[in-house]
Short mmCIF file of C-alpha atoms in Angstrom, two decimals:
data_model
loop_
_atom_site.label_atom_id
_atom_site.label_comp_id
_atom_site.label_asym_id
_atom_site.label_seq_id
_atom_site.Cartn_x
_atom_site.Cartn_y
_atom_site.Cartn_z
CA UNK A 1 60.72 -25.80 20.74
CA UNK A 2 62.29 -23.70 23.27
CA UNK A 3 63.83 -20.24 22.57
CA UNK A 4 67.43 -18.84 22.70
CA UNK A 5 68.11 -16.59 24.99
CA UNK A 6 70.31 -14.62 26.51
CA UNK A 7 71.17 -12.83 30.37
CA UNK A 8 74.02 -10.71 31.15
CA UNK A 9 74.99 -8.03 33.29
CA UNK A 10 75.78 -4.66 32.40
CA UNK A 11 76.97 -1.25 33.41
CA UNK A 12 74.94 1.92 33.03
CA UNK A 13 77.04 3.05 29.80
CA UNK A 14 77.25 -0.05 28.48
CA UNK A 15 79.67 -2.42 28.94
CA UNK A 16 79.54 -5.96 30.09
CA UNK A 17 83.48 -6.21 30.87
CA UNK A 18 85.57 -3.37 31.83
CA UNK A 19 88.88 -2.49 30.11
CA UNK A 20 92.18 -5.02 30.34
CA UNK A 21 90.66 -8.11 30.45
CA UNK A 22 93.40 -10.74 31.31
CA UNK A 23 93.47 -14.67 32.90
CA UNK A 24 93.64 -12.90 36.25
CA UNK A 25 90.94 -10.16 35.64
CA UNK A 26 88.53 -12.31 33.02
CA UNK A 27 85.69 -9.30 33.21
CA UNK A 28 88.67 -6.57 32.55
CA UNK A 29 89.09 -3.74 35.49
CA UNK A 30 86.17 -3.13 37.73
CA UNK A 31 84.38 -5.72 35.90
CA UNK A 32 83.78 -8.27 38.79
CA UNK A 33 81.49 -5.33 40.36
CA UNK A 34 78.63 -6.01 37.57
CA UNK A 35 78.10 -8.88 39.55
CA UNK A 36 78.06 -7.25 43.15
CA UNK A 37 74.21 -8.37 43.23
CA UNK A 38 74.44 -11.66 42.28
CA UNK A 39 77.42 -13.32 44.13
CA UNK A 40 75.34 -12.59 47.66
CA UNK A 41 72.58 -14.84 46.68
CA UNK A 42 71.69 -18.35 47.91
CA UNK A 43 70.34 -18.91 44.33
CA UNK A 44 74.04 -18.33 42.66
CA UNK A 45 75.87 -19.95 45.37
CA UNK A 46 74.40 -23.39 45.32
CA UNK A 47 75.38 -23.80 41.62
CA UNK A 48 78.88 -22.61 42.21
CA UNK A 49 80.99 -25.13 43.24
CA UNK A 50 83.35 -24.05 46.81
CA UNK A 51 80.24 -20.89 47.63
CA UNK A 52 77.74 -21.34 50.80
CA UNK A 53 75.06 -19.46 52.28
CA UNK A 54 74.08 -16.65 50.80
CA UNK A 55 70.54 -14.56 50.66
CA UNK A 56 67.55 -14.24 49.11
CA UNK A 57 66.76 -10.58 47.31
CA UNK A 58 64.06 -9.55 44.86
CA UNK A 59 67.10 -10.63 42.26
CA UNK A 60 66.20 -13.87 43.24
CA UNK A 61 63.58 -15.06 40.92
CA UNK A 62 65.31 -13.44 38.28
CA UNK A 63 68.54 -15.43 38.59
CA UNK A 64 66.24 -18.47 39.22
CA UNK A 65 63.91 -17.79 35.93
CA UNK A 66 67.14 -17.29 34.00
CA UNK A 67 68.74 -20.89 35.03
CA UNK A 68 65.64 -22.73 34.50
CA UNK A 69 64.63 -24.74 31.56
CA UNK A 70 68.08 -25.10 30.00
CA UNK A 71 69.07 -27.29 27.70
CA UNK A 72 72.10 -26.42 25.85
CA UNK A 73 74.58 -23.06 26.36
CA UNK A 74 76.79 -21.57 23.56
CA UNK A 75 79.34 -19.20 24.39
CA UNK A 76 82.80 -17.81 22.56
CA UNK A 77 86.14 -18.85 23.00
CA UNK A 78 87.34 -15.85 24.93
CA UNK A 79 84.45 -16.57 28.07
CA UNK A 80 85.51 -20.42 27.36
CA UNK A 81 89.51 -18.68 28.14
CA UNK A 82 92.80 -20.64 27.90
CA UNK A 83 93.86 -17.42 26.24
CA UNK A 84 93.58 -16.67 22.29
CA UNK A 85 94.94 -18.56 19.25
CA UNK A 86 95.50 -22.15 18.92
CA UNK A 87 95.33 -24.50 21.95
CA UNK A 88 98.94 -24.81 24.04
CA UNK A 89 97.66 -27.79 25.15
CA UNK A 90 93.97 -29.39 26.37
CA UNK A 91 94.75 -29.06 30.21
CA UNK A 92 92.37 -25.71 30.21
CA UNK A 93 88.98 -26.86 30.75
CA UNK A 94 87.44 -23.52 31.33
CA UNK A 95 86.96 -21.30 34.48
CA UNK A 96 84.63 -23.29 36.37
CA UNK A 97 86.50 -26.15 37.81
CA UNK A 98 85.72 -29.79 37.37
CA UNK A 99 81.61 -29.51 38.09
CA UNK A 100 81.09 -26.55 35.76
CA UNK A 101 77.71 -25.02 36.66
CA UNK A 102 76.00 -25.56 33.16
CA UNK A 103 75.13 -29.01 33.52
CA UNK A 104 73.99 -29.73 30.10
CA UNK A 105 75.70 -29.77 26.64
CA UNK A 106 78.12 -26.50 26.03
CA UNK A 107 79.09 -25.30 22.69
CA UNK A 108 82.16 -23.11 22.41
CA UNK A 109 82.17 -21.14 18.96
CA UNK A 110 86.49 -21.32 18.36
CA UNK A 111 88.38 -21.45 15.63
CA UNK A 112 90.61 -24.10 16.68
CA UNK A 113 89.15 -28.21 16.68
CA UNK A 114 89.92 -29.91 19.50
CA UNK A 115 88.00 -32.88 21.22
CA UNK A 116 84.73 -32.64 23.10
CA UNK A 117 85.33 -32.77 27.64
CA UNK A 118 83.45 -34.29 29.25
CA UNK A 119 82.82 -33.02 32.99
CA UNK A 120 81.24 -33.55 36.36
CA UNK A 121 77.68 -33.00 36.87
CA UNK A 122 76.47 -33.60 33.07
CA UNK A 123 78.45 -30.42 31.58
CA UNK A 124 79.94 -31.53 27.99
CA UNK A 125 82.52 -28.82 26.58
CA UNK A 126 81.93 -29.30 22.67
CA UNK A 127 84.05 -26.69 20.31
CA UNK A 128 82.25 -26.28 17.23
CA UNK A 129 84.96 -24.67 14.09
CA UNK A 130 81.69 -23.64 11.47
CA UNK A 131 80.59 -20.01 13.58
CA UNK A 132 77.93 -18.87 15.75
CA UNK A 133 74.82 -20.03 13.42
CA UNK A 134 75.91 -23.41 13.27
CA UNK A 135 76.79 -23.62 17.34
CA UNK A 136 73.10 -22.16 17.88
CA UNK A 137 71.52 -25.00 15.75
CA UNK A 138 73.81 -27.60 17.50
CA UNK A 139 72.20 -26.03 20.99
CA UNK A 140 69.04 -26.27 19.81
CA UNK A 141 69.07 -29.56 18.41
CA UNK A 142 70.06 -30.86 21.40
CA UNK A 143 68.19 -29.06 23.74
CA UNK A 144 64.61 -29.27 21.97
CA UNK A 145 62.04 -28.34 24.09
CA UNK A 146 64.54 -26.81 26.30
CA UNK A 147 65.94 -23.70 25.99
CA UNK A 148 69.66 -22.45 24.30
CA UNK A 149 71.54 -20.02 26.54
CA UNK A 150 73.57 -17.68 24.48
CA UNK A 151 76.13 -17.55 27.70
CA UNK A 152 78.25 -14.82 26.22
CA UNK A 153 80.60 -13.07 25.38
CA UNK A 154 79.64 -9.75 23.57
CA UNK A 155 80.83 -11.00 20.31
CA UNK A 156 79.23 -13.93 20.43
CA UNK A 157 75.93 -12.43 21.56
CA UNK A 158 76.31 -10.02 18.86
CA UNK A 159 76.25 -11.97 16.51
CA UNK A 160 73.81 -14.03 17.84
CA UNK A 161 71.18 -10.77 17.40
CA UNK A 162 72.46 -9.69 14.17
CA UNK A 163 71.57 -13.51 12.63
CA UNK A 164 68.20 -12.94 14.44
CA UNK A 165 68.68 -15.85 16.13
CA UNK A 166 67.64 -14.84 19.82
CA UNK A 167 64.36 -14.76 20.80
CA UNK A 168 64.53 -12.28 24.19
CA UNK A 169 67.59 -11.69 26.90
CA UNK A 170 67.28 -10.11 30.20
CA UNK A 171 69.54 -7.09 30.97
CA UNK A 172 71.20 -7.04 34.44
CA UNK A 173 71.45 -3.13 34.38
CA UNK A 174 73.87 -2.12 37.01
CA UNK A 175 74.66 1.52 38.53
CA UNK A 176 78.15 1.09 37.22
CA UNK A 177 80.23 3.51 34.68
CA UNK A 178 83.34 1.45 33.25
CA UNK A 179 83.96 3.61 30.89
CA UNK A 180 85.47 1.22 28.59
CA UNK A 181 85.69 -2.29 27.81
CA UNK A 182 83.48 -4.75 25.74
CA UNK A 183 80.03 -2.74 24.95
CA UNK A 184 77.11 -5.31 24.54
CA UNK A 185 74.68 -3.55 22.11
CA UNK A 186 77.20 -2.70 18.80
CA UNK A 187 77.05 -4.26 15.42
CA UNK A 188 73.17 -5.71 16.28
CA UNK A 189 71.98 -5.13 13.30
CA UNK A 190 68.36 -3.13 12.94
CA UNK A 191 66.33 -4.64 16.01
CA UNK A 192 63.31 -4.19 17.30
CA UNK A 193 62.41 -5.22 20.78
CA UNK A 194 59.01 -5.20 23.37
CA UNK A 195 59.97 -4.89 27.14
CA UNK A 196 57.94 -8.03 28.44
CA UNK A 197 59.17 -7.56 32.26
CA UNK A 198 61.08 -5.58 34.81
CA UNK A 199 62.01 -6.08 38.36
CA UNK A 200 63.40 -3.70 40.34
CA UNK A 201 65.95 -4.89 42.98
CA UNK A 202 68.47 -3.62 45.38
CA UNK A 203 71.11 -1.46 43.34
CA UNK A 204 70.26 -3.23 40.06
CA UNK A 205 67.38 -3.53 37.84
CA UNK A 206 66.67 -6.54 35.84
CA UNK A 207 64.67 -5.83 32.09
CA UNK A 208 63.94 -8.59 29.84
CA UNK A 209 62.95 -7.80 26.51
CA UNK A 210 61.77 -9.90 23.28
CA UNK A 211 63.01 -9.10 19.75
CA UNK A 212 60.09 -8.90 17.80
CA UNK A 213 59.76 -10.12 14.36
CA UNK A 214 61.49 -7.75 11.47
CA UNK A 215 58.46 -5.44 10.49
CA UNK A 216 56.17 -6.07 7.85
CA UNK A 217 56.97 -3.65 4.43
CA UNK A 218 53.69 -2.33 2.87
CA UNK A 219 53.14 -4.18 -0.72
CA UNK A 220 54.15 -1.82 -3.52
CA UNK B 1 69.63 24.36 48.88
CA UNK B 2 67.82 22.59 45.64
CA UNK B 3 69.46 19.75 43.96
CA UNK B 4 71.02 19.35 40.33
CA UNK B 5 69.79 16.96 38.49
CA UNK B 6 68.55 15.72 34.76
CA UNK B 7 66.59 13.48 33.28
CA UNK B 8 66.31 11.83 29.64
CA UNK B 9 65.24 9.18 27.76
CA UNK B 10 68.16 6.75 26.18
CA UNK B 11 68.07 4.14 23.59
CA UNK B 12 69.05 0.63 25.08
CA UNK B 13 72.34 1.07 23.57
CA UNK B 14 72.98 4.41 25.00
CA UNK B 15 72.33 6.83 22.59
CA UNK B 16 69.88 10.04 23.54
CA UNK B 17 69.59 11.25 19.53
CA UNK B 18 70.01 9.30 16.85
CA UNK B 19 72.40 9.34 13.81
CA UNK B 20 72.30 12.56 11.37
CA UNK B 21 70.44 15.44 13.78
CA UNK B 22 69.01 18.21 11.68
CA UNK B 23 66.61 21.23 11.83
CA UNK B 24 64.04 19.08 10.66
CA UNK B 25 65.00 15.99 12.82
CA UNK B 26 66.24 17.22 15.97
CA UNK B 27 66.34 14.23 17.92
CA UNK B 28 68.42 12.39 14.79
CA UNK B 29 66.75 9.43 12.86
CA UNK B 30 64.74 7.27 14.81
CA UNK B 31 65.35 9.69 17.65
CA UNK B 32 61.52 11.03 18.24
CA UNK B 33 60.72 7.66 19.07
CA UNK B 34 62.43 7.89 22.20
CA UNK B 35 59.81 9.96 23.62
CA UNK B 36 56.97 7.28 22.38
CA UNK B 37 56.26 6.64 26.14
CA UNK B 38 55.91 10.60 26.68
CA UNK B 39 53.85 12.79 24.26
CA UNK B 40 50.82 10.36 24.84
CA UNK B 41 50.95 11.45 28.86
CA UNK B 42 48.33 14.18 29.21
CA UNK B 43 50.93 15.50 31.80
CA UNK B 44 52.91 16.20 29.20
CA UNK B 45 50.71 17.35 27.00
CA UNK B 46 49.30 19.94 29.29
CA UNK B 47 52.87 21.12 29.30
CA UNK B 48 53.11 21.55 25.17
CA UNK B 49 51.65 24.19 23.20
CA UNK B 50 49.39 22.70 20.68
CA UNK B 51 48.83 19.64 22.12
CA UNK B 52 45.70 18.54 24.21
CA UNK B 53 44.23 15.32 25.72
CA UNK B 54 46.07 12.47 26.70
CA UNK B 55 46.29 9.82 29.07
CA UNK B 56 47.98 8.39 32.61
CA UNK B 57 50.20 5.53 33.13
CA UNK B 58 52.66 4.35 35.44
CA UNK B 59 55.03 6.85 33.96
CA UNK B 60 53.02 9.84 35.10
CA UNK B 61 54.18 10.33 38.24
CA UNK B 62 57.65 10.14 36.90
CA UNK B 63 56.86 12.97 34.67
CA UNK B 64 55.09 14.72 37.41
CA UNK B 65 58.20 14.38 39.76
CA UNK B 66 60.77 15.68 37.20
CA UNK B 67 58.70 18.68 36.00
CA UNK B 68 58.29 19.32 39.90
CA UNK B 69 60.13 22.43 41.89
CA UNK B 70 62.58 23.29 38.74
CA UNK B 71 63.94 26.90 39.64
CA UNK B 72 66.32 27.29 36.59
CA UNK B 73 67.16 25.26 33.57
CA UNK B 74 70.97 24.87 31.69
CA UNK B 75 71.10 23.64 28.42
CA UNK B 76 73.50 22.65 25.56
CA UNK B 77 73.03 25.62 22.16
CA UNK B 78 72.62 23.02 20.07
CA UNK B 79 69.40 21.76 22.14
CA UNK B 80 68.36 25.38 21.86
CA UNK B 81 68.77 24.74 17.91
CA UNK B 82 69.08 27.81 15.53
CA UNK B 83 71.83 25.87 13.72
CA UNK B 84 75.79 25.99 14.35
CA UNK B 85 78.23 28.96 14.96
CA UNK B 86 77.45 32.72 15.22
CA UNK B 87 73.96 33.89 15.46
CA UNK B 88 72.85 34.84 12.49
CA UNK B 89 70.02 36.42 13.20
CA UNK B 90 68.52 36.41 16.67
CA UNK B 91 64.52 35.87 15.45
CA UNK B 92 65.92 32.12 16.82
CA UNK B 93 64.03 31.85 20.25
CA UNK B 94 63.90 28.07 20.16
CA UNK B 95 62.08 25.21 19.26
CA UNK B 96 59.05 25.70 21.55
CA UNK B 97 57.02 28.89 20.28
CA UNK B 98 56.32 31.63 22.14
CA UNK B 99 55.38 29.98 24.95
CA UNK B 100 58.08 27.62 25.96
CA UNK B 101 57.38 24.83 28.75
CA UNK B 102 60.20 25.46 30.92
CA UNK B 103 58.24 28.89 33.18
CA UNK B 104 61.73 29.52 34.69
CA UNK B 105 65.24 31.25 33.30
CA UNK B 106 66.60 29.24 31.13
CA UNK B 107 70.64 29.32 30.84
CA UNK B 108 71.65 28.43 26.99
CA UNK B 109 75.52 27.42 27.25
CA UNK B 110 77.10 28.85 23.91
CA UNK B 111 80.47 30.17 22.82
CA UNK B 112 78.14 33.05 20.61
CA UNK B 113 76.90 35.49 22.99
CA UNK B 114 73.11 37.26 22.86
CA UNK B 115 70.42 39.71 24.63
CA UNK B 116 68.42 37.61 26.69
CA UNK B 117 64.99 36.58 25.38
CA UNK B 118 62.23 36.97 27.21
CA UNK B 119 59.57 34.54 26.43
CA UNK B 120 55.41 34.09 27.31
CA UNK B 121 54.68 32.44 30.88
CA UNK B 122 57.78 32.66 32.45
CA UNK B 123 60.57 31.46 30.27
CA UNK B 124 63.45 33.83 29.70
CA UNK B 125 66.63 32.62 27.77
CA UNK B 126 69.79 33.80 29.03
CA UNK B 127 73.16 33.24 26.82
CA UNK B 128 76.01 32.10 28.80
CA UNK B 129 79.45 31.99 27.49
CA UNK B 130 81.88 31.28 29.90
CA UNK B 131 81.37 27.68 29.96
CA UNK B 132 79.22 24.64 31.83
CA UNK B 133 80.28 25.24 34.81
CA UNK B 134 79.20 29.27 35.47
CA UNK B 135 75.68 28.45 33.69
CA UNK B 136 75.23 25.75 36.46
CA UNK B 137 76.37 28.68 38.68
CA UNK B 138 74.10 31.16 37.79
CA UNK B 139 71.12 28.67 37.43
CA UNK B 140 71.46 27.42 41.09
CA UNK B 141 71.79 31.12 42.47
CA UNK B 142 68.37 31.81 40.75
CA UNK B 143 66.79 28.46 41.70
CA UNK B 144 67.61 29.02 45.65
CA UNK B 145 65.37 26.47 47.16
CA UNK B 146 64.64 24.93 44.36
CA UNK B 147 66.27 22.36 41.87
CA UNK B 148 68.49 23.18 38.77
CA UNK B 149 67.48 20.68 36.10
CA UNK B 150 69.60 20.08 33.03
CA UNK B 151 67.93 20.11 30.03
CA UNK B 152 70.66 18.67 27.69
CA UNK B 153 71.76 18.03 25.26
CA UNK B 154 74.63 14.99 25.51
CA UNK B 155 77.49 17.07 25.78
CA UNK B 156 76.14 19.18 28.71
CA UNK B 157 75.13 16.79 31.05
CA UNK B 158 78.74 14.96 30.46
CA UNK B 159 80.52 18.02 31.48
CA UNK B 160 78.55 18.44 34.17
CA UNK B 161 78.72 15.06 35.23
CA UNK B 162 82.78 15.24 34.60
CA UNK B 163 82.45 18.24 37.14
CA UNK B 164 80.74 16.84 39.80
CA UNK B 165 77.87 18.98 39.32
CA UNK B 166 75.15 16.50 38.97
CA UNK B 167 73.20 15.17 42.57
CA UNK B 168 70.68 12.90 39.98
CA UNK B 169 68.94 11.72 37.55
CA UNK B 170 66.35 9.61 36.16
CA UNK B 171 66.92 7.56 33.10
CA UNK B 172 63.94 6.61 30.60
CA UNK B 173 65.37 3.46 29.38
CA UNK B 174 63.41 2.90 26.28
CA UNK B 175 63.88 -0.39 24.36
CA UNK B 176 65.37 1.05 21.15
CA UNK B 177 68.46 0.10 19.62
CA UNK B 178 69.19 3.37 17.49
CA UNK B 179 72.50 1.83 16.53
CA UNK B 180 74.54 5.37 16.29
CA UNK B 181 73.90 9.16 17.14
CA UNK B 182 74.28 10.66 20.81
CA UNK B 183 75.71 8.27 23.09
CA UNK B 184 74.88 9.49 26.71
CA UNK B 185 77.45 8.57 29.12
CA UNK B 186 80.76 8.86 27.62
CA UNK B 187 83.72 11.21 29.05
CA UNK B 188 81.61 11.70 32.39
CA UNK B 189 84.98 11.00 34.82
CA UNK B 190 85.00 8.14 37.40
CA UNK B 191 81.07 8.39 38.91
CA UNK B 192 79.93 6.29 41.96
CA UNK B 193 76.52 5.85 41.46
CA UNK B 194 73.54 4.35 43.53
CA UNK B 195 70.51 3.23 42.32
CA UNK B 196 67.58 5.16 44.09
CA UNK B 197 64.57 4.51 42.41
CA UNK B 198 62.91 2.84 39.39
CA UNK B 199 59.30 1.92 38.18
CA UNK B 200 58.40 -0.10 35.44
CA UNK B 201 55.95 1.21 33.06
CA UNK B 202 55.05 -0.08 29.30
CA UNK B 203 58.05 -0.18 27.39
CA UNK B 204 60.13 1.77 29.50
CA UNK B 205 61.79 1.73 32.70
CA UNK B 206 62.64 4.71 34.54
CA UNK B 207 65.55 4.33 36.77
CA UNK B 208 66.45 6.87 39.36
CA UNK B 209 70.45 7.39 40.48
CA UNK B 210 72.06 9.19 43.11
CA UNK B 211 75.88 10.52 42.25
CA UNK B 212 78.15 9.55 45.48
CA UNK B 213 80.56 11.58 46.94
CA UNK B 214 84.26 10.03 45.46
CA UNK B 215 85.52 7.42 47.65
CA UNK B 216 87.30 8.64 50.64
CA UNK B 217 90.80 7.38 50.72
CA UNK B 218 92.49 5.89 53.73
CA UNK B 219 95.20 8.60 54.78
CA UNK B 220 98.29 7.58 53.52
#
């Protein structure tokens, strides 16, 4: 089996989109700047579909580690976007463009049915109705000895943690305040986690950690 | 001129005490285990009254660098303890004994005032009432050369933060999710920050940041 995972960026105080998030601004107001150290590298920009170029950093083997050995992604509705509430219409096919850079299986936790898309390059938008639990075991049924991305968002992710479902996530910790937004670590239930590894990099620090097992009560 | 600057160790979800501080739990519950990575560092043992032994590890020379070339420490009354409101008796002289490991003057910021205490080996408390700001004041006119470090607690360092009084800090990002209590950066104004420094140690990280001038704006 692989494990479920997650990676996301994040300000110094906590947030991993800023206030005001809207179609136009889909990380909120000065939330684009959490990813100031990734956009630059050759490593993000070869999976991005219209980016070139780029360099190489001590980020690199991070973002590299972190894309690796996928086989399924789950992520919310609101990261999905198309805006809230029932589907308009099925035109909206996410953010991405036609070659989304998942290229595997991607479960969006909505509630609102609507048929599976099919995309370029091996990415399969499938909107699962039943909740996070039942998109995670969908992930990991397909990707078996692969590993399940938890792509995001925050609720999604929390949720994901409270259920105990993920096994460790990497922290992009960034020298940003945003002051407000969508905070990652609320409603996570009572975790407890080992830091396995930590690079530091060039205005950002990336810490994974792995949630250990609940802790063992003493017989009575 | 010395530089400003404090340092503290912070849950993963930004909290520097947790839930329900008390007398007998000053650091909240769950709170003393943010300093997990600390009191087994025979550097900061040395430091402590009572305690002896101890080992080195890769957060040594963090210690070492913080506890280097204080002049003059600020801190919050309720890190100073001796419960809420007036004084009501003075016999209060902190939570450190006789002997307190700061060996500088110490500038309590409280809206009660109080004769000065003078301590063993250095330390002498000094009660300052007119606010953050003038107990920054008077602790960098003592300090000279040296640096001004601020002690805490939460509300403290985000006023002085908010007033552009901090040059740094180091962070001792510790991988506990205390779920509610102190949270550390929260009403501390619109800060550029740049990460300076960080080492990896065993479960923690220590991450160094420099506060940036604000942004110049183009003349209009």
């Amino acid at each position: 089996m692989g494990v479920t995972r997650f990676q996301v960026a994040v300000s110094l105080d906590g947030y991993i989109a800023g206030p005001r998030q809207s179609q136009s601004e889909p990380l909120g107001e000065g939330g684009e700047r959490l990813h100031d150290w990734m956009t630059p590298l050759e490593a993000w920009r070869r999976q991005h579909e219209g980016y070139a170029g780029g360099t190489a950093t001590p980020s690199t083997p991070v973002l590299e580690e972190v894309q690796a050995n996928i086989g399924a992604v789950v992520m919310g509705r609101n990261m999905f976007g198309g805006g809230p509430g029932p589907w308009k219409d099925t035109s909206w096919r996410g953010w991405w463009g036609e070659n989304p850079p998942f290229h595997t299986p991607v479960y969006v936790v909505t509630h609102h049915a609507r048929p599976s898309a099919e995309m370029e390059g091996g990415t399969t938008f499938h909107f699962v109705t039943d909740g996070v639990d039942a998109a995670i075991q969908a992930a990991r049924d397909t990707a078996g000895e692969r590993d399940v991305l938890i792509s995001g968002g925050a609720n999604v992710i929390q949720q994901a943690l409270a259920l105990g479902a993920v096994d460790e996530f990497f922290l992009h910790i960034t020298p940003l305040i945003l002051g407000d937004g969508e905070r990652l670590l609320v409603n996570v239930g009572d975790l407890r986690l080992r830091q396995i590894r930590g690079v530091v990099a060039s205005n950002v620090t990336h810490l994974k950690y792995h949630v250990e097992p609940p802790e063992r009560r003493a017989p009575s």
